[in-house]
Coordinates of C-alpha atoms in Angstrom, one line a residue:
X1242 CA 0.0 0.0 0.0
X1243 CA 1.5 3.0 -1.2
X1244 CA 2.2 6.1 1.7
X1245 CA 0.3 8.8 1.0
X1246 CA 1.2 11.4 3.9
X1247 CA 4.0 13.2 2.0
X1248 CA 3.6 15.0 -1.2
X1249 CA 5.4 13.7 -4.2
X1250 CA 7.0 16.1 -6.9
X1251 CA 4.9 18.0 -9.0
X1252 CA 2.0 17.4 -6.3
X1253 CA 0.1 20.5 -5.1
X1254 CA -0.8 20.4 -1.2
X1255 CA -5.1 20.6 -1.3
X1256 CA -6.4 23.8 -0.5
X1257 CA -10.5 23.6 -0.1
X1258 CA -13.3 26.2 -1.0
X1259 CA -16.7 25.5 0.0
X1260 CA -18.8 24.2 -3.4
X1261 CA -21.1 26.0 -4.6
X1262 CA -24.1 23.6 -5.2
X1263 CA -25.2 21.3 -2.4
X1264 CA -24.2 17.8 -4.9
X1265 CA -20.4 19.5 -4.6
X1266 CA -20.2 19.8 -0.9
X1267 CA -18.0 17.9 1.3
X1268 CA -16.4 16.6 -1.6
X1269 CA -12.9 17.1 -1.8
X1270 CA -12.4 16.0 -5.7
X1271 CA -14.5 19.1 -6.4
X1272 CA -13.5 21.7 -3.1
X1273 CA -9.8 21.1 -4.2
X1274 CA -9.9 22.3 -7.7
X1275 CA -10.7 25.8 -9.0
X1276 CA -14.3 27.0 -9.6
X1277 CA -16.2 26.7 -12.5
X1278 CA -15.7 29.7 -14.9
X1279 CA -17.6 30.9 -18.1
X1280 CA -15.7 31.4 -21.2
X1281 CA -16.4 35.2 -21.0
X1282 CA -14.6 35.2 -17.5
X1283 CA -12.3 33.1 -19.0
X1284 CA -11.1 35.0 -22.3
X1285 CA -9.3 37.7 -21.3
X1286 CA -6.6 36.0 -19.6
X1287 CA -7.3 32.9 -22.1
X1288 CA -4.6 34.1 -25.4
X1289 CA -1.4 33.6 -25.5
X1290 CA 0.6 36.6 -26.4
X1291 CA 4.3 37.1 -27.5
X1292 CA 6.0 39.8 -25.5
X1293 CA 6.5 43.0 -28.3
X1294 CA 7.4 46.7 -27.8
X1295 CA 8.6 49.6 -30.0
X1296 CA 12.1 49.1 -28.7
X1297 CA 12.2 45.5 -29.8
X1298 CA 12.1 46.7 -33.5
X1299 CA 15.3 48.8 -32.5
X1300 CA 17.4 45.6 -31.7
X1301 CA 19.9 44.3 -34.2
X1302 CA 18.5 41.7 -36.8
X1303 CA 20.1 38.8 -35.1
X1304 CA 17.6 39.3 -32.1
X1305 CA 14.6 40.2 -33.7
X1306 CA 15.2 37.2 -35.7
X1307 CA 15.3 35.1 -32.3
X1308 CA 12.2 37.2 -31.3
X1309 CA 9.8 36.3 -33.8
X1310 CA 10.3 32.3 -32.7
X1311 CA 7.6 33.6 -29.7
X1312 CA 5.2 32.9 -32.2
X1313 CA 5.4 29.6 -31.5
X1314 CA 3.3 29.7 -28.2
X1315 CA 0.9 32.1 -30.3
X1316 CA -2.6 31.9 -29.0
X1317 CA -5.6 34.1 -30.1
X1318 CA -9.0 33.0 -28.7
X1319 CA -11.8 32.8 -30.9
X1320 CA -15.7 32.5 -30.8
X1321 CA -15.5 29.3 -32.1
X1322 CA -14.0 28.1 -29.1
X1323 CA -16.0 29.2 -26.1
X1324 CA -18.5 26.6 -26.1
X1325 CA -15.7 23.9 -26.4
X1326 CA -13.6 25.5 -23.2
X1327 CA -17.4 25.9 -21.2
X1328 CA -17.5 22.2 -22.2
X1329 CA -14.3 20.5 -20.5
X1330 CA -14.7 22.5 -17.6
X1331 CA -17.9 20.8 -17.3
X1332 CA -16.2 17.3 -17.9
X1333 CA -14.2 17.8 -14.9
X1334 CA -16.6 19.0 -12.0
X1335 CA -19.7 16.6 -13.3
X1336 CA -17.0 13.5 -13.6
X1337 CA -16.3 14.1 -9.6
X1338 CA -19.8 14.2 -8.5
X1339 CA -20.2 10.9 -7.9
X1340 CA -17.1 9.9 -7.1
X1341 CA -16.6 11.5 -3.5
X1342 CA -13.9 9.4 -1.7
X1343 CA -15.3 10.8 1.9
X1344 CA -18.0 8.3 1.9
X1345 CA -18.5 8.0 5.8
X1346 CA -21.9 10.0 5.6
X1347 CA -22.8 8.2 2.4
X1348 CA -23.2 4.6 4.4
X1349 CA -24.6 6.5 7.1
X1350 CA -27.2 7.9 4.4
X1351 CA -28.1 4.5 3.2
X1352 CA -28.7 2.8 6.3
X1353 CA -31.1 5.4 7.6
X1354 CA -33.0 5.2 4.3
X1355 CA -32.8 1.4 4.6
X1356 CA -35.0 2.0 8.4
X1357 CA -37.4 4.6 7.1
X1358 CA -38.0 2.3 4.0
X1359 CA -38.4 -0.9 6.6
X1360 CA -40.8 1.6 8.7
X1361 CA -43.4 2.2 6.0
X1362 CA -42.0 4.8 4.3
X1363 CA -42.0 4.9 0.6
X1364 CA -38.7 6.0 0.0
X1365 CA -35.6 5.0 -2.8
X1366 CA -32.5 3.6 -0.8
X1367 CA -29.7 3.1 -3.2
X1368 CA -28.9 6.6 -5.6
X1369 CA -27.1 5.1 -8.8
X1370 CA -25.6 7.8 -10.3
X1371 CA -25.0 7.9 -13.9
X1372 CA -24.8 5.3 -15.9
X1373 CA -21.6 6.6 -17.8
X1374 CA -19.2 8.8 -17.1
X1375 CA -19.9 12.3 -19.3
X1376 CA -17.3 12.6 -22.5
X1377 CA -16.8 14.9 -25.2
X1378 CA -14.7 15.4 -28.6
X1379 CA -13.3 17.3 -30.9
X1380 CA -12.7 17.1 -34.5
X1381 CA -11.5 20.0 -37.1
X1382 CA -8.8 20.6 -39.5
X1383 CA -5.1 20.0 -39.3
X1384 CA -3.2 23.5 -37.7
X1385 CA -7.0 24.7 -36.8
X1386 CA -5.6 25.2 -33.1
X1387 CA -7.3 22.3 -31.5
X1388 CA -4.4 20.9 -29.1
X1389 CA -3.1 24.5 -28.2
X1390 CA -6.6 25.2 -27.2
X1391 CA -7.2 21.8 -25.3
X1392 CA -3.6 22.6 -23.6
X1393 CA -4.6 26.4 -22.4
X1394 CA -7.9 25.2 -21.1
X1395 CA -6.5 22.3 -18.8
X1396 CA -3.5 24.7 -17.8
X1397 CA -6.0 26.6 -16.0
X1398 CA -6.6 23.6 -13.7
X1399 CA -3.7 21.6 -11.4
X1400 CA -2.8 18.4 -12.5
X1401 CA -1.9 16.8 -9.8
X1402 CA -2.9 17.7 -5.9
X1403 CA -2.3 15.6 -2.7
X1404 CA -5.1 15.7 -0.3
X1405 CA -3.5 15.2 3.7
X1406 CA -5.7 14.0 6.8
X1407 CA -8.4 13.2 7.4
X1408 CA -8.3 12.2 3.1
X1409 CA -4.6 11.5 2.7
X1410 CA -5.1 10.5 -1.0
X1411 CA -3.2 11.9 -4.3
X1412 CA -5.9 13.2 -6.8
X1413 CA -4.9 13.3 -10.8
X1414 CA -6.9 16.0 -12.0
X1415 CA -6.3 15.3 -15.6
X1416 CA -4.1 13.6 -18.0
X1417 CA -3.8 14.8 -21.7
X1418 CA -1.9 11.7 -24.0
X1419 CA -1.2 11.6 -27.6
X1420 CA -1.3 9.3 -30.0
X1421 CA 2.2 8.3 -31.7
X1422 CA 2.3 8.1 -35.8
X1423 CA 2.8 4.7 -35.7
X1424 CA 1.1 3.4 -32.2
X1425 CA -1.6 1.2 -31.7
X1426 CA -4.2 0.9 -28.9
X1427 CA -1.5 -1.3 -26.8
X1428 CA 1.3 1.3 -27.1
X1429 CA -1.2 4.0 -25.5
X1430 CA -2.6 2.2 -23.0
X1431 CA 1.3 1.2 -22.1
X1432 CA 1.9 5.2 -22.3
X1433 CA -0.7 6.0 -19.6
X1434 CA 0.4 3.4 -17.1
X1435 CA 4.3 4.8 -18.0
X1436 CA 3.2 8.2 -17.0
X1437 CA 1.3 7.2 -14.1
X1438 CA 4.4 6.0 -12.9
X1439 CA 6.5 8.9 -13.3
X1440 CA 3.7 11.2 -11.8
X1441 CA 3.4 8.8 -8.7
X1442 CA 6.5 7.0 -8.4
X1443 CA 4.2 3.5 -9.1
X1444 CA 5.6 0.7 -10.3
X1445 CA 2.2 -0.5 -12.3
X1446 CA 4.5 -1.0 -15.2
X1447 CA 5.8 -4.4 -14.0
X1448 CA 2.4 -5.7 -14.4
X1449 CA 2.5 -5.0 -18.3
X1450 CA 5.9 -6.5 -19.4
X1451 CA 4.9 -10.0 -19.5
X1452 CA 4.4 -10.7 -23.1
X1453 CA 1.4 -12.7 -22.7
X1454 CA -0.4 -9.2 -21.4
X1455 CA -3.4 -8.5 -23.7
X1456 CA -5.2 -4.9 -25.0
X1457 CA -8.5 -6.2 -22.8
X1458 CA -6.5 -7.4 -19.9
X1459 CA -4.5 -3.5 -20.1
X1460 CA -7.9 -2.2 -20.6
X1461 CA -9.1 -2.9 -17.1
X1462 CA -5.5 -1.5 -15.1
X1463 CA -6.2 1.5 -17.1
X1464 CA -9.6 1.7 -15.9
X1465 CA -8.8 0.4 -12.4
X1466 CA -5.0 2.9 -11.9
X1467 CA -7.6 5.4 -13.6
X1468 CA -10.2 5.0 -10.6
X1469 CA -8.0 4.4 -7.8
X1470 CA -6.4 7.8 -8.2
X1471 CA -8.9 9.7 -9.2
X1472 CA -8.2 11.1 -12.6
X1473 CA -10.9 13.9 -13.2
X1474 CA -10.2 14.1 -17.6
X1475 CA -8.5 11.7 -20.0
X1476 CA -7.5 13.8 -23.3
X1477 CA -6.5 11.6 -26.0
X1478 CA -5.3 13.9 -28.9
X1479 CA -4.5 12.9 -32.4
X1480 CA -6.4 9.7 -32.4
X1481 CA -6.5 9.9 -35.9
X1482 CA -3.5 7.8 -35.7
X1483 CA -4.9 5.6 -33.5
X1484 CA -7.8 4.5 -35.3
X1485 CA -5.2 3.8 -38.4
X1486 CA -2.8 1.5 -36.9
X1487 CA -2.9 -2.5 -37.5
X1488 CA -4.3 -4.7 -35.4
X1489 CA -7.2 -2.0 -33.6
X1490 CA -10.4 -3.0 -34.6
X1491 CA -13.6 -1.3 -34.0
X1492 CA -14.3 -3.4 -30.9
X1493 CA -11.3 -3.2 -29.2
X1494 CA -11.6 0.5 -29.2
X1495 CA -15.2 0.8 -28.1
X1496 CA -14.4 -1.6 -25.2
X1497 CA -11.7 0.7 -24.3
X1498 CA -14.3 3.8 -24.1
X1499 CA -17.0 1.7 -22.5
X1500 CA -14.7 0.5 -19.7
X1501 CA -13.4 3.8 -19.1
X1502 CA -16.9 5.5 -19.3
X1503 CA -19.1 2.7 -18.0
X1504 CA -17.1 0.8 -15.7
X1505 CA -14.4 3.6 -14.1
X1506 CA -16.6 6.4 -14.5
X1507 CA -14.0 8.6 -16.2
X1508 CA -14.9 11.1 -18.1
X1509 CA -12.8 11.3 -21.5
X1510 CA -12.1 13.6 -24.5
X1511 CA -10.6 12.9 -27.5
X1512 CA -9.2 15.3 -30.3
X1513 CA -8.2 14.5 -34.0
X1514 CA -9.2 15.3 -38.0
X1515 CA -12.3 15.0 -39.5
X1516 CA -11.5 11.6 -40.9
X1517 CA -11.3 10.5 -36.9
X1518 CA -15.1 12.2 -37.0
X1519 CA -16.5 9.9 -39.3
X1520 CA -14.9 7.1 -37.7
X1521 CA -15.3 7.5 -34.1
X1522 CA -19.0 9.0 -34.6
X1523 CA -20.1 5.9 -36.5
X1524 CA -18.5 3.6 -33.7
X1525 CA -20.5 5.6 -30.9
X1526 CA -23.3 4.9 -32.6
X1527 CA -23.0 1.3 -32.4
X1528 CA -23.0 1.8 -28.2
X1529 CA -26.5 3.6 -26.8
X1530 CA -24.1 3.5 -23.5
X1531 CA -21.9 6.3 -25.7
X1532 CA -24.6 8.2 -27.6
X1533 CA -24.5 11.3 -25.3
X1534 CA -21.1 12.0 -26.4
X1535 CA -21.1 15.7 -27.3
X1536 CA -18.7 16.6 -30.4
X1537 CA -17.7 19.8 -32.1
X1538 CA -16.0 20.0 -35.3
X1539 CA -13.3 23.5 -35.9
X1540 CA -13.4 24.2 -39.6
X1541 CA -10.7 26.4 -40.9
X1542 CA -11.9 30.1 -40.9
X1543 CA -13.2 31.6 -43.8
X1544 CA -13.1 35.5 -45.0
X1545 CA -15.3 37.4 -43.0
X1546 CA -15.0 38.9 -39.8
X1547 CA -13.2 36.3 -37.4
X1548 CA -10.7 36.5 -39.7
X1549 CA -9.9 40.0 -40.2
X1550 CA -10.0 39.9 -36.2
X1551 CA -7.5 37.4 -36.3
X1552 CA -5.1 39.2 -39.0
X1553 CA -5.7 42.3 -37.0
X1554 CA -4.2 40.4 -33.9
X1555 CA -1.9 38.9 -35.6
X1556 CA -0.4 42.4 -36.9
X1557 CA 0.7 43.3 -33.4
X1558 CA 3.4 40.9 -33.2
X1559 CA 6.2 42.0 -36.3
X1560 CA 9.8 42.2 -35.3
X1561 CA 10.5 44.3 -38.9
X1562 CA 11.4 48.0 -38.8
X1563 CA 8.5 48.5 -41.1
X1564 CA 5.2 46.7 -39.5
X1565 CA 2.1 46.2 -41.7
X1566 CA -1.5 45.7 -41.0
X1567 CA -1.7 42.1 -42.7
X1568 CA -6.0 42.6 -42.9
X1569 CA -5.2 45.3 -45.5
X1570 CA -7.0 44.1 -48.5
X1571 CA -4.0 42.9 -50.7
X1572 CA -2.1 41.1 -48.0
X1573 CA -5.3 39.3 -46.6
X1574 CA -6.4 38.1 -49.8
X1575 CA -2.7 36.6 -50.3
X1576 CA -2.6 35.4 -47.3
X1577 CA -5.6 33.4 -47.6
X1578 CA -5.1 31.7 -50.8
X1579 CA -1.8 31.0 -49.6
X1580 CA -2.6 29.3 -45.8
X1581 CA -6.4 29.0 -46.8
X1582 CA -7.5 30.1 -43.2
X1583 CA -5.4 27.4 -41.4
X1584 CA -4.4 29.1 -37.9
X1585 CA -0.7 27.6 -37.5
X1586 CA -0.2 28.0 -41.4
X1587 CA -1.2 31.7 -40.9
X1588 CA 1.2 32.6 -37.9
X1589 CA 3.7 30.5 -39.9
X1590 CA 3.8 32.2 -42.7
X1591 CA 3.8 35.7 -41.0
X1592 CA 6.9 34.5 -38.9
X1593 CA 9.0 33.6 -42.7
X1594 CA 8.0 36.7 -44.0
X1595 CA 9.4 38.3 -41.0
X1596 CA 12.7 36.5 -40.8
X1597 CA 13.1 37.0 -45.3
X1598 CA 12.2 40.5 -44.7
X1599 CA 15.0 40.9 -42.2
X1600 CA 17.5 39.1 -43.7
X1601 CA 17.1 41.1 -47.2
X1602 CA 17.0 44.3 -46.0
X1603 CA 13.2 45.1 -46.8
X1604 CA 11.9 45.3 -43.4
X1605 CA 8.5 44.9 -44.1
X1606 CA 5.9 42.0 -45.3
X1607 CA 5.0 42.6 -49.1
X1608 CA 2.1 40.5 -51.2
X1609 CA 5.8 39.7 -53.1
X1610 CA 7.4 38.6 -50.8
X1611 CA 4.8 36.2 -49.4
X1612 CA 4.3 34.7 -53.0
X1613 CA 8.3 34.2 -53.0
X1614 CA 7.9 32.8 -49.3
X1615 CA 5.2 30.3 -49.6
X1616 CA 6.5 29.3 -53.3
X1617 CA 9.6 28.0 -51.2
X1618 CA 8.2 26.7 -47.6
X1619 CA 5.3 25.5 -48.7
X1620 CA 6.5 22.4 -51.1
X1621 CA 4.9 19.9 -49.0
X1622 CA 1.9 21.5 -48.7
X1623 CA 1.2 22.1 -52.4
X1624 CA -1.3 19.2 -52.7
X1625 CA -3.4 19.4 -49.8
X1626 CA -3.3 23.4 -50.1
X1627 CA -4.5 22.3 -53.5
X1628 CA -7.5 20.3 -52.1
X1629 CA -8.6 22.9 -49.9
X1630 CA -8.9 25.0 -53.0
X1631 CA -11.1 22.8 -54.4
X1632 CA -13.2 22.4 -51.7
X1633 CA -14.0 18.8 -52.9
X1634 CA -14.2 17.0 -49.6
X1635 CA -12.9 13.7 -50.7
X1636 CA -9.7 15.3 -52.2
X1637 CA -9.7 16.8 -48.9
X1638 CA -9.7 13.9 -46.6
X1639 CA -7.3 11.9 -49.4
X1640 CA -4.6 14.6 -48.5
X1641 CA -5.9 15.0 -44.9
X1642 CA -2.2 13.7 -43.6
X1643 CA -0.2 15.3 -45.5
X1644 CA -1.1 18.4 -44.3
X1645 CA -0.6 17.6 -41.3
X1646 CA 2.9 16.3 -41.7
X1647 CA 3.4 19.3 -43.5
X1648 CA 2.7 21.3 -40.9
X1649 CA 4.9 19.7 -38.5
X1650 CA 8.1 20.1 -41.1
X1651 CA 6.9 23.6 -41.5
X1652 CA 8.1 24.9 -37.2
X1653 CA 11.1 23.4 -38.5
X1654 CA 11.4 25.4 -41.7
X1655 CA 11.1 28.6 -39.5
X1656 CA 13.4 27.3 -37.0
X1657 CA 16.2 26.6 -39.7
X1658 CA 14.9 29.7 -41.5
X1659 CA 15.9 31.5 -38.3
X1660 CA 19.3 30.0 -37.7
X1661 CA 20.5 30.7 -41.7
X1662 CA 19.3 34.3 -40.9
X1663 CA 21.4 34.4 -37.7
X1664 CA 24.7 32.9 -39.6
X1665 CA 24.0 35.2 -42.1
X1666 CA 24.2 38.0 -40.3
X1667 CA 27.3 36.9 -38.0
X1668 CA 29.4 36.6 -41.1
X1669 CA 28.0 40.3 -41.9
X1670 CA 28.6 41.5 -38.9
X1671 CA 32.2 39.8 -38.6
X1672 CA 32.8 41.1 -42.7
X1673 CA 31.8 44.9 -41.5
X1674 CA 34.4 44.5 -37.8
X1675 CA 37.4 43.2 -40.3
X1676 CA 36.6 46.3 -42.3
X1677 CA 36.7 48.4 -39.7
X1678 CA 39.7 47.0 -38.2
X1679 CA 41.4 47.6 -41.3
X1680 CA 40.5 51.2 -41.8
X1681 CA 41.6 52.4 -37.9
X1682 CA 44.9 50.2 -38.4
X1683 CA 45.7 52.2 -42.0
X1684 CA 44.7 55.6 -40.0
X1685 CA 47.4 55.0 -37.3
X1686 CA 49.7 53.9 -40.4
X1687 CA 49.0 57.3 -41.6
X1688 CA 49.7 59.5 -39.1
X1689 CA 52.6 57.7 -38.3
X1690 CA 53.0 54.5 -36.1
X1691 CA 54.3 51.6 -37.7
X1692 CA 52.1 48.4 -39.1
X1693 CA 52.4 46.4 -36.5
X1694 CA 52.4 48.9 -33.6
X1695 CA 48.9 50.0 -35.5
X1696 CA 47.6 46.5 -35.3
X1697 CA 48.2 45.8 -31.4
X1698 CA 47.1 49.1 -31.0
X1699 CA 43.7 48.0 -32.4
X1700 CA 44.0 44.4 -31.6
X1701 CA 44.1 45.5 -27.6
X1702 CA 41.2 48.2 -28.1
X1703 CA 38.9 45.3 -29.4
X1704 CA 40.5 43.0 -26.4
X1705 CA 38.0 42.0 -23.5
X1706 CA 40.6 43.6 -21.8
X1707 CA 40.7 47.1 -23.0
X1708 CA 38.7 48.9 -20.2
X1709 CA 35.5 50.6 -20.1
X1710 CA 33.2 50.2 -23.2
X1711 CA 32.6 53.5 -23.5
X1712 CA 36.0 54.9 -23.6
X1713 CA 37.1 52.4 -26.1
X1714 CA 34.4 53.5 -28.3
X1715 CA 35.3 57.1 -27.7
X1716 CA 38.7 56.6 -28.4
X1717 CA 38.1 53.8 -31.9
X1718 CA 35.2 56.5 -33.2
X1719 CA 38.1 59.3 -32.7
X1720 CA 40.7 56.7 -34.6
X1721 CA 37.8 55.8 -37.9
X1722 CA 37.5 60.0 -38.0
X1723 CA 41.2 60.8 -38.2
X1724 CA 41.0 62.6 -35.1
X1725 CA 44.2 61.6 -33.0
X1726 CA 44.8 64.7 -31.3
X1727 CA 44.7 65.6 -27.6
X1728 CA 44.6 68.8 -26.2
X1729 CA 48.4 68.8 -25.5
X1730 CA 49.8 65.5 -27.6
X1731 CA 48.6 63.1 -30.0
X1732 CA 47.5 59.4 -29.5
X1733 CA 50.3 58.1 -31.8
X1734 CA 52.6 60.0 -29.3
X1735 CA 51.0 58.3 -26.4
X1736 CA 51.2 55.1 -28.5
X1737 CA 55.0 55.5 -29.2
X1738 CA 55.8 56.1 -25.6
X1739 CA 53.6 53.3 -24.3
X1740 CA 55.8 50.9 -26.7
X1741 CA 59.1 52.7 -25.8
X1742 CA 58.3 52.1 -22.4
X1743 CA 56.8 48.4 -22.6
X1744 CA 53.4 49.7 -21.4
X1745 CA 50.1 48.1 -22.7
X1746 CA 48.6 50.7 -25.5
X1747 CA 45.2 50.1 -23.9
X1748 CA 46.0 51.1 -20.5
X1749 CA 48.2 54.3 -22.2
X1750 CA 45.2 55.1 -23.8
X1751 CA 42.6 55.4 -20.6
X1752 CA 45.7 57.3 -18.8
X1753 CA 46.9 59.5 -21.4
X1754 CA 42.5 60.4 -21.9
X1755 CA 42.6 60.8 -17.6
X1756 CA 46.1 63.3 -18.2
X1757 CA 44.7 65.0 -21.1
X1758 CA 41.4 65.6 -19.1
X1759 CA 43.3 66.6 -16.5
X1760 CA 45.2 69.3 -18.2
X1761 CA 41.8 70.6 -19.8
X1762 CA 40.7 71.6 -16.7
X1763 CA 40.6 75.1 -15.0

């Protein structure tokens, strides 16, 4: 029996607020988790934003070009998703309600209802509950946002929290899985057990490596480890590539969604494309334990006003010296045709554009320069892009993996897009130091010192070592202008007697500035 009076890693310590419906009270599933909140109270604390100011378009290109990559945590909420983020909340507060682990008044409930019931009275004894847990999905389009949004609505709720006495339990608020490319239903089922594990320092793992260990007999641990430690939400995302894999038959899954809803009473969501829709939605059907299960489908958005809202949004965050407003007419129409309102190809594309526009000079995103963009990123994308076009649904769903493959090479296109920008501009910026090098060593030629007094000269102002950043600067801009004078002496003076005298031409410099400064004064 596992000790359950010190809180594990990664564990929060309970705290408890009263519920605020009678069913929630003196639960402590329900009084340990946040309340209930719409999605309007929700929203404005619901995006994700990248930090931006007016100063960031001042730093060099090598760090606005590291700045755009906050993209990648890009979030804009849309009303499209309210209902959805309304809807798990729900799954985890209803899924607890009859699962309250402090059960001492529920015996005593039952045996006074048993009496009155023995007296005469007319009265129901036992209170059932639900027959199945409650469980939702959701289905859309490839880079549509539905993980990102499934992510940001459960990181509003703790994962893990450790109830102490009089409970002295560990509670898994939820779990979020996803399905591998090339997994089947015995992989993930090995996955959650893995993870519960790690979470709880378990060793249910030992139970699974016999070889002889079937999908139905893993079906039930699930279930059971599920149960035991009170896991409030199972997401399974990506279950496209579930439903895909060899070997998992229609059965097999719906006795793994029955035995999780029916059996455990956990409540369950899954996410995937709209060819998981037609599956899964025709496999519910076949249970009338699992016909309650709510789903919503995310299209892609379409020209109109939630997606000038978005490009609007979107227009905030450009790390070029010359922003744009990307729902201007021309750009919105290009970018449309070229990411046909898919979310992540959107923000993708703006984040090329941004890192092309840099690199080259332009500073700002041009309907040209996202033709030139996409005609080069977007290679692998050409065929489904194609089918969304169309709008022929089959062609569609034939091409439905490649986009999202596609997508998932395309972070990677900006990230190497990024790190050719920065090389670039290293080697620029190490081509333009050289030159300058050059130039101060051939002025200190000029006005006398010899070639390779000039170059330690220079080589021990660029030094680490060389003193204060700002009088070296003073002293190489005086050097690039010509101007080696003092009031009373010349720097190649000072440099002569410095070598004359062994003494570093740095250190002659800062005291021969501190003399001359000296002598200035009144």
């Amino acid at each position: 029996m596992m000790q359950q009076h010190t809180t594990l890693s990664g564990f929060l310590p309970a705290v408890y607020r009263q519920g605020e419906l009678p069913e929630y009270r003196g639960n402590p599933l329900i009084e340990a988790i946040p309340p209930f909140r719409t999605a309007k109270e929700l929203m404005p604390v619901f995006g994700k934003y990248p930090d931006i100011g007016k100063a960031d378009r001042l730093l060099s290109p090598k760090l606005r070009m590291l700045a755009s990559l906050r993209l990648n945590d890009y979030l804009e909420p849309l009303h499209h998703q309210f209902d959805f983020v309304e809807q798990i909340e729900t799954l985890i507060v209803s899924g607890y309600v009859h699962r309250n682990p402090a059960r001492l008044a529920y015996k005593k409930t039952l045996v006074d209802l048993y009496r009155k019931s023995m007296a005469g009275v007319i009265c129901p004894i036992q209170n059932c509950g639900p027959t199945t847990a409650p469980s939702c999905s959701l289905f859309g389009i490839s880079g549509g946002g539905k993980s990102t949004v499934v992510e940001r609505i459960l990181s509003f709720y703790p994962q893990l929290i450790s109830h102490s006495a009089p409970h002295s339990f560990y509670q898994i608020v939820w779990l979020k899985l996803d399905c591998p490319l090339d997994g089947s239903l015995k992989q993930l089922l090995r996955t959650f057990i893995g993870r519960i594990d790690h979470m709880l320092g378990t060793n249910y793992s030992e139970k699974t490596k016999a070889k002889t260990v079937g999908v139905d007999e893993l079906v039930v641990l699930v279930a059971k480890i599920a149960a035991q430690h009170h896991l409030g939400l199972l997401v399974i995302d990506e279950i496209q590539n579930l439903l895909v894999a060899p070997g998992v038959g229609p059965a097999m899954m719906l006795n793994f969604f029955v035995t999780l809803a029916n059996d455990a009473k956990i409540p369950f969501c899954v996410v995937g494309t709209s060819r998981a829709k037609t599956y899964l939605e025709a496999l519910f059907r076949e249970s009338r334990r699992l016909n309650g299960l709510g789903s919503a489908f995310w299209d892609r958005m379409i020209p109109g006003e939630e997606w000038d809202h978005f490009l609007k949004a979107l227009s905030e965050y450009q790390w070029t010296a010359k922003p744009v407003d990307l729902s201007e007419p021309k750009l919105s129409k290009a970018l449309y045709f070229h990411a046909q309102g898919i979310r992540d190809l959107v923000v993708r594309l703006s984040q090329l554009c941004q890192l092309r526009a840099i690199r080259d000079g332009s500073e700002r995103i041009s309907v040209a320069l996202m033709n030139e963009v996409a005609s080069e990123k977007f290679v692998l994308l050409k065929k489904p892009l194609d089918a969304l076009r169309s709008g022929d649904p089959k062609m569609v769903e034939k091409y439905e993996d490649l986009l999202s493959s596609g997508l998932l090479q395309l972070r990677s296109e900006v990230e190497a897009e990024d790190k050719q920008g920065m090389l670039e501009q290293i080697r620029t910026d190490e081509k333009k130091r050289k030159s300058d090098r050059i130039r101060l060593v051939s002025n200190l030629v000029k006005s006398g010192a010899d070639e390779r007094a000039a170059q330690r000269i220079v080589d021990a102002l660029y030094s680490p070592e060389a003193g204060k950043e700002a009088k070296r600067a003073q002293i190489i801009s005086r050097i690039a202008a010509g101007d080696l004078r003092n009031p009373d002496e010349s720097l190649i003076e000072l440099f002569k007697e410095a070598k004359s005298n062994g003494v570093d031409a740095a250190k002659a410099l800062s005291s021969g500035g501190r003399k001359a400064k000296k002598r200035a004064g009144p």
